[in-house]
Amino acid sequence: MNLVFSLVESISDTWKTMGFWIFLLLTCNFLSLIPWTCGQEAYPCPPSEDISPCSCEYDAPSFISVDCTFANTSQIISAFNGVAWFPNLTNFYVWYNDWVTELPEGVFGTVTFERIQLNGVRNLNSVHPSVILESKDRLQQLLICDCLLDHFQWDILSQLTELKFFGLCDSDVTDLPVFDSLILEGLYLPGNRISTFEAGWSTPNIKYLDMGA
Ligand SMILES: *[C@@H]1O[C@H](CO)[C@@H](O)[C@H](O)[C@H]1NC(C)=O
Ligand SMILES: *[C@@H]1O[C@H](CO)[C@@H](O)[C@H](O)[C@H]1NC(C)=O
C-alpha cells in the first residue's frame, strides 16, 4: 500500500484517481475491486462462497474451469443448482477424491463443459448418461479413471458430436460393444476388465489407441 500511496502522491491531483486505477489495473492486486481484469474467481465465475468447496477459475477471454476436488456428491449438486452460472464452461475436474460416489442426473444444472476429467475419484460408482449428454454439443475430452464404475453406456459416444478424446481407465467396466464416433481421435482404455472386443467399429478418425491389458 505504501507504494500505491507514494506513487499516487507523486502525481498531480488531476491524475491522482486515474493513476490509482491504472496502478490497480497494472498490478491486479485488488481482485475484488476489478474482478473482470484479474482472472481467478472473477466474473463470469459465481462468488466463491456460493460454490465452495468447489472453486472456479476464469482466464479471459473464455476459459472457465471448475475444480471440485474437495467436494462430495451433494456439494457438487449444490454448487451447480441454484447458483447462476455462465452456461458454457471449459473444464470440470475432480482429481483424487474419496467423497464423490455418483454424478446423478441434473448434477450440473444447465451448465455444459468442453472437458470433463474424473481422475482418481476412487468411490465413484455411477455417472448418469444424461450428465455427459448435457454437454453433447461441446464436450471434446472425457476422462474417467481410477474409479468404481462397472458400467459405461457406450452408445452415448455417437451423440457426442465434438468428442475427440475419450479415456476410461482403471475401472471395473467389462464390456466394450461396437460403437460409432466419426470424430473421435483418441481412445484410452487401459486397466479395465474388458475381455472381449467386437469387430465392426466405425471410428474413422482414430489416431491414438490404447486398449490396455
Ligand atoms: C458432504 O459434506 C458436507 C460438509 O462436510 C456434509 O455436511 C454432508 O453430509 C456431506 N454429504 C454427503 C452425502 O456425504
Ligand atoms: C454455448 O454453446 C452452444 C453450443 O456450442 C452455443 O450454441 C451457444 O450459443 C453458447 N452460448 C453462449 C452464451 O455462449
Tab-separated table of C-alpha atoms and ligand atoms in Angstrom:
chain	number	residue	atom	x	y	z
A	1	MET	CA	0.000	0.000	0.000
A	2	ASN	CA	2.880	2.410	0.733
A	3	LEU	CA	3.987	2.005	-2.786
A	4	VAL	CA	0.493	2.759	-4.010
A	5	PHE	CA	0.256	5.962	-1.982
A	6	SER	CA	3.707	7.283	-2.738
A	7	LEU	CA	3.044	6.657	-6.384
A	8	VAL	CA	-0.279	8.454	-6.196
A	9	GLU	CA	1.180	11.352	-4.164
A	10	SER	CA	3.906	11.886	-6.676
A	11	ILE	CA	1.496	12.679	-9.445
A	12	SER	CA	-0.711	15.754	-9.711
A	13	ASP	CA	-4.166	15.961	-8.130
A	14	THR	CA	-5.785	15.792	-11.505
A	15	TRP	CA	-4.218	12.447	-12.163
A	16	LYS	CA	-4.495	11.022	-8.664
A	17	THR	CA	-7.599	8.946	-9.100
A	18	MET	CA	-6.763	7.865	-12.578
A	19	GLY	CA	-3.223	6.934	-11.568
A	20	PHE	CA	-4.539	4.795	-8.771
A	21	TRP	CA	-6.836	2.902	-11.099
A	22	ILE	CA	-4.133	2.454	-13.666
A	23	PHE	CA	-1.883	1.122	-10.934
A	24	LEU	CA	-4.574	-1.348	-9.894
A	25	LEU	CA	-5.113	-2.398	-13.462
A	26	LEU	CA	-1.411	-3.000	-13.947
A	27	THR	CA	-0.823	-4.950	-10.768
A	28	CYS	CA	-4.097	-6.836	-10.404
A	29	ASN	CA	-3.663	-6.779	-6.637
A	30	PHE	CA	-7.258	-5.957	-5.852
A	31	LEU	CA	-9.229	-8.812	-7.292
A	32	SER	CA	-12.493	-7.870	-5.697
A	33	LEU	CA	-12.371	-4.259	-6.945
A	34	ILE	CA	-11.704	-5.013	-10.565
A	35	PRO	CA	-12.564	-8.671	-10.983
A	36	TRP	CA	-13.001	-8.640	-14.760
A	37	THR	CA	-9.332	-7.847	-15.323
A	38	CYS	CA	-7.719	-10.292	-12.983
A	39	GLY	CA	-8.588	-13.850	-13.795
A	40	GLN	CA	-9.206	-16.113	-10.871
A	41	GLU	CA	-12.525	-16.304	-9.062
A	42	ALA	CA	-13.920	-13.391	-11.010
A	43	TYR	CA	-16.919	-12.876	-13.218
A	44	PRO	CA	-18.142	-14.985	-15.012
A	45	CYS	CA	-17.383	-17.320	-12.107
A	46	PRO	CA	-20.010	-17.178	-9.338
A	47	PRO	CA	-18.951	-15.825	-5.917
A	48	SER	CA	-16.632	-18.418	-4.398
A	49	GLU	CA	-18.726	-18.797	-1.211
A	50	ASP	CA	-21.721	-19.906	-3.325
A	51	ILE	CA	-19.856	-22.883	-4.803
A	52	SER	CA	-17.378	-23.830	-2.067
A	53	PRO	CA	-15.686	-26.298	-1.678
A	54	CYS	CA	-15.690	-26.319	-5.490
A	55	SER	CA	-13.694	-23.458	-6.970
A	56	CYS	CA	-13.883	-21.646	-10.276
A	57	GLU	CA	-11.098	-20.056	-12.266
A	58	TYR	CA	-11.513	-17.648	-15.151
A	59	ASP	CA	-8.966	-16.594	-17.718
A	60	ALA	CA	-10.052	-14.115	-20.339
A	61	PRO	CA	-11.434	-14.323	-22.847
A	62	SER	CA	-13.301	-17.563	-22.356
A	63	PHE	CA	-11.520	-20.149	-20.198
A	64	ILE	CA	-13.640	-21.111	-17.173
A	65	SER	CA	-12.562	-24.091	-15.131
A	66	VAL	CA	-14.283	-25.666	-12.135
A	67	ASP	CA	-12.371	-27.802	-9.646
A	68	CYS	CA	-14.468	-29.950	-7.295
A	69	THR	CA	-11.580	-31.996	-5.931
A	70	PHE	CA	-12.527	-31.144	-2.347
A	71	ALA	CA	-16.281	-31.731	-2.677
A	72	ASN	CA	-18.653	-34.624	-2.080
A	73	THR	CA	-21.609	-35.506	-4.312
A	74	SER	CA	-24.131	-33.232	-2.604
A	75	GLN	CA	-21.722	-30.307	-2.554
A	76	ILE	CA	-21.254	-30.615	-6.326
A	77	ILE	CA	-25.033	-30.668	-6.797
A	78	SER	CA	-25.483	-27.509	-4.733
A	79	ALA	CA	-22.579	-25.742	-6.457
A	80	PHE	CA	-24.329	-26.051	-9.830
A	81	ASN	CA	-28.003	-25.910	-8.855
A	82	GLY	CA	-29.478	-22.696	-7.514
A	83	VAL	CA	-26.332	-20.739	-8.458
A	84	ALA	CA	-26.218	-18.521	-11.556
A	85	TRP	CA	-23.528	-19.782	-13.927
A	86	PHE	CA	-22.366	-18.797	-17.373
A	87	PRO	CA	-23.733	-21.753	-19.397
A	88	ASN	CA	-20.660	-22.737	-21.415
A	89	LEU	CA	-17.692	-23.658	-19.260
A	90	THR	CA	-14.344	-25.099	-20.280
A	91	ASN	CA	-13.298	-27.642	-17.644
A	92	PHE	CA	-14.814	-29.674	-14.881
A	93	TYR	CA	-12.463	-31.769	-12.856
A	94	VAL	CA	-12.208	-33.873	-9.703
A	95	TRP	CA	-8.767	-35.326	-9.024
A	96	TYR	CA	-8.065	-37.844	-6.256
A	97	ASN	CA	-11.169	-37.704	-4.129
A	98	ASP	CA	-12.861	-40.362	-1.980
A	99	TRP	CA	-16.113	-38.488	-1.299
A	100	VAL	CA	-17.831	-38.308	-4.673
A	101	THR	CA	-19.817	-41.525	-5.112
A	102	GLU	CA	-22.048	-40.643	-8.051
A	103	LEU	CA	-22.835	-37.965	-10.608
A	104	PRO	CA	-26.637	-38.174	-10.760
A	105	GLU	CA	-28.978	-36.708	-13.354
A	106	GLY	CA	-29.049	-32.897	-13.140
A	107	VAL	CA	-25.823	-32.606	-11.132
A	108	PHE	CA	-24.520	-29.786	-13.369
A	109	GLY	CA	-27.824	-27.937	-13.680
A	110	THR	CA	-27.781	-26.198	-17.070
A	111	VAL	CA	-24.005	-25.893	-17.304
A	112	THR	CA	-22.061	-27.621	-20.095
A	113	PHE	CA	-18.352	-28.369	-20.487
A	114	GLU	CA	-15.669	-28.859	-23.131
A	115	ARG	CA	-13.646	-31.169	-20.911
A	116	ILE	CA	-14.665	-33.397	-18.020
A	117	GLN	CA	-11.932	-35.134	-16.037
A	118	LEU	CA	-12.701	-37.506	-13.181
A	119	ASN	CA	-9.384	-38.953	-12.172
A	120	GLY	CA	-8.789	-40.986	-9.026
A	121	VAL	CA	-12.374	-40.497	-7.869
A	122	ARG	CA	-11.967	-43.752	-6.037
A	123	ASN	CA	-15.526	-44.265	-4.778
A	124	LEU	CA	-17.327	-43.079	-7.894
A	125	ASN	CA	-19.667	-45.877	-8.944
A	126	SER	CA	-22.169	-44.162	-11.205
A	127	VAL	CA	-22.245	-41.395	-13.793
A	128	HIS	CA	-25.723	-40.895	-15.200
A	129	PRO	CA	-25.555	-40.771	-19.039
A	130	SER	CA	-27.539	-37.502	-19.059
A	131	VAL	CA	-24.713	-35.800	-17.148
A	132	ILE	CA	-22.460	-36.343	-20.174
A	133	LEU	CA	-25.192	-35.862	-22.788
A	134	GLU	CA	-25.994	-32.379	-21.444
A	135	SER	CA	-22.616	-31.349	-22.919
A	136	LYS	CA	-23.017	-33.346	-26.129
A	137	ASP	CA	-22.610	-30.348	-28.463
A	138	ARG	CA	-19.484	-29.075	-26.691
A	139	LEU	CA	-17.639	-31.930	-24.988
A	140	GLN	CA	-14.200	-32.502	-26.556
A	141	GLN	CA	-12.472	-34.564	-23.873
A	142	LEU	CA	-13.902	-37.024	-21.391
A	143	LEU	CA	-11.655	-38.839	-18.946
A	144	ILE	CA	-12.903	-41.168	-16.213
A	145	CYS	CA	-10.108	-43.022	-14.465
A	146	ASP	CA	-9.377	-44.947	-11.300
A	147	CYS	CA	-12.925	-45.304	-10.008
A	148	LEU	CA	-15.502	-47.998	-9.219
A	149	LEU	CA	-17.596	-47.680	-12.399
A	150	ASP	CA	-18.652	-51.098	-13.621
A	151	HIS	CA	-20.772	-49.897	-16.499
A	152	PHE	CA	-20.443	-47.305	-19.220
A	153	GLN	CA	-23.159	-46.562	-21.697
A	154	TRP	CA	-21.018	-46.688	-24.831
A	155	ASP	CA	-23.801	-45.746	-27.222
A	156	ILE	CA	-23.790	-42.156	-25.964
A	157	LEU	CA	-20.392	-41.643	-27.637
A	158	SER	CA	-22.030	-41.451	-31.055
A	159	GLN	CA	-24.107	-38.491	-29.826
A	160	LEU	CA	-21.091	-36.501	-28.593
A	161	THR	CA	-20.501	-34.616	-31.799
A	162	GLU	CA	-17.343	-32.786	-30.651
A	163	LEU	CA	-15.662	-35.586	-28.663
A	164	LYS	CA	-12.059	-36.046	-29.791
A	165	PHE	CA	-10.643	-37.869	-26.772
A	166	PHE	CA	-12.246	-40.474	-24.560
A	167	GLY	CA	-10.447	-42.163	-21.688
A	168	LEU	CA	-11.884	-44.780	-19.379
A	169	CYS	CA	-9.203	-46.442	-17.319
A	170	ASP	CA	-8.673	-48.445	-14.156
A	171	SER	CA	-12.377	-49.118	-13.760
A	172	ASP	CA	-14.472	-52.269	-13.344
A	173	VAL	CA	-16.081	-51.904	-16.771
A	174	THR	CA	-16.179	-55.278	-18.519
A	175	ASP	CA	-17.983	-54.674	-21.773
A	176	LEU	CA	-16.851	-52.834	-24.868
A	177	PRO	CA	-19.519	-53.061	-27.527
A	178	VAL	CA	-19.267	-51.805	-31.070
A	179	PHE	CA	-19.732	-48.056	-31.155
A	180	ASP	CA	-19.600	-45.275	-33.709
A	181	SER	CA	-17.838	-41.962	-33.463
A	182	LEU	CA	-16.932	-40.160	-36.622
A	183	ILE	CA	-14.843	-37.543	-34.835
A	184	LEU	CA	-13.035	-39.469	-32.074
A	185	GLU	CA	-9.227	-39.223	-32.401
A	186	GLY	CA	-8.028	-40.740	-29.143
A	187	LEU	CA	-9.307	-43.712	-27.186
A	188	TYR	CA	-7.560	-44.622	-23.941
A	189	LEU	CA	-8.855	-47.744	-22.182
A	190	PRO	CA	-6.114	-49.356	-20.060
A	191	GLY	CA	-6.751	-51.082	-16.745
A	192	ASN	CA	-10.375	-52.112	-17.232
A	193	ARG	CA	-11.844	-55.614	-17.084
A	194	ILE	CA	-12.739	-55.655	-20.751
A	195	SER	CA	-12.229	-59.161	-22.059
A	196	THR	CA	-13.803	-59.237	-25.489
A	197	PHE	CA	-13.651	-56.897	-28.426
A	198	GLU	CA	-16.193	-56.999	-31.163
A	199	ALA	CA	-15.465	-56.175	-34.773
A	200	GLY	CA	-17.356	-53.556	-36.717
A	201	TRP	CA	-16.415	-50.272	-35.112
A	202	SER	CA	-16.916	-47.100	-37.025
A	203	THR	CA	-14.256	-44.709	-35.741
A	204	PRO	CA	-12.514	-43.491	-38.908
A	205	ASN	CA	-10.502	-40.688	-37.273
A	206	ILE	CA	-8.729	-42.642	-34.519
A	207	LYS	CA	-5.065	-41.633	-34.310
A	208	TYR	CA	-4.289	-42.762	-30.761
A	209	LEU	CA	-5.499	-46.045	-29.339
A	210	ASP	CA	-4.595	-47.729	-26.042
A	211	MET	CA	-6.711	-50.721	-25.160
A	212	GLY	CA	-4.540	-51.700	-22.230
A	213	ALA	CA	-4.219	-55.193	-20.861
B	1	LIG	C1	-20.901	-33.580	2.218
B	1	LIG	O1	-20.089	-32.769	3.046
B	1	LIG	C2	-20.826	-31.903	3.894
B	1	LIG	C3	-19.839	-30.989	4.596
B	1	LIG	O2	-18.798	-31.728	5.183
B	1	LIG	C4	-21.648	-32.754	4.876
B	1	LIG	O3	-22.417	-31.913	5.715
B	1	LIG	C5	-22.580	-33.651	4.074
B	1	LIG	O4	-23.283	-34.524	4.956
B	1	LIG	C6	-21.779	-34.475	3.075
B	1	LIG	N1	-22.726	-35.201	2.222
B	1	LIG	C7	-22.569	-36.476	1.929
B	1	LIG	C8	-23.617	-37.073	1.050
B	1	LIG	O5	-21.610	-37.119	2.307
B	2	LIG	C1	-22.977	-22.184	-25.728
B	2	LIG	O1	-22.607	-23.200	-26.626
B	2	LIG	C2	-23.620	-23.572	-27.533
B	2	LIG	C3	-23.159	-24.817	-28.281
B	2	LIG	O2	-21.850	-24.691	-28.742
B	2	LIG	C4	-23.910	-22.380	-28.429
B	2	LIG	O3	-24.915	-22.721	-29.343
B	2	LIG	C5	-24.359	-21.201	-27.564
B	2	LIG	O4	-24.534	-20.068	-28.364
B	2	LIG	C6	-23.322	-20.903	-26.486
B	2	LIG	N1	-23.893	-19.925	-25.562
B	2	LIG	C7	-23.186	-18.885	-25.122
B	2	LIG	C8	-23.892	-17.975	-24.170
B	2	LIG	O5	-22.017	-18.678	-25.454
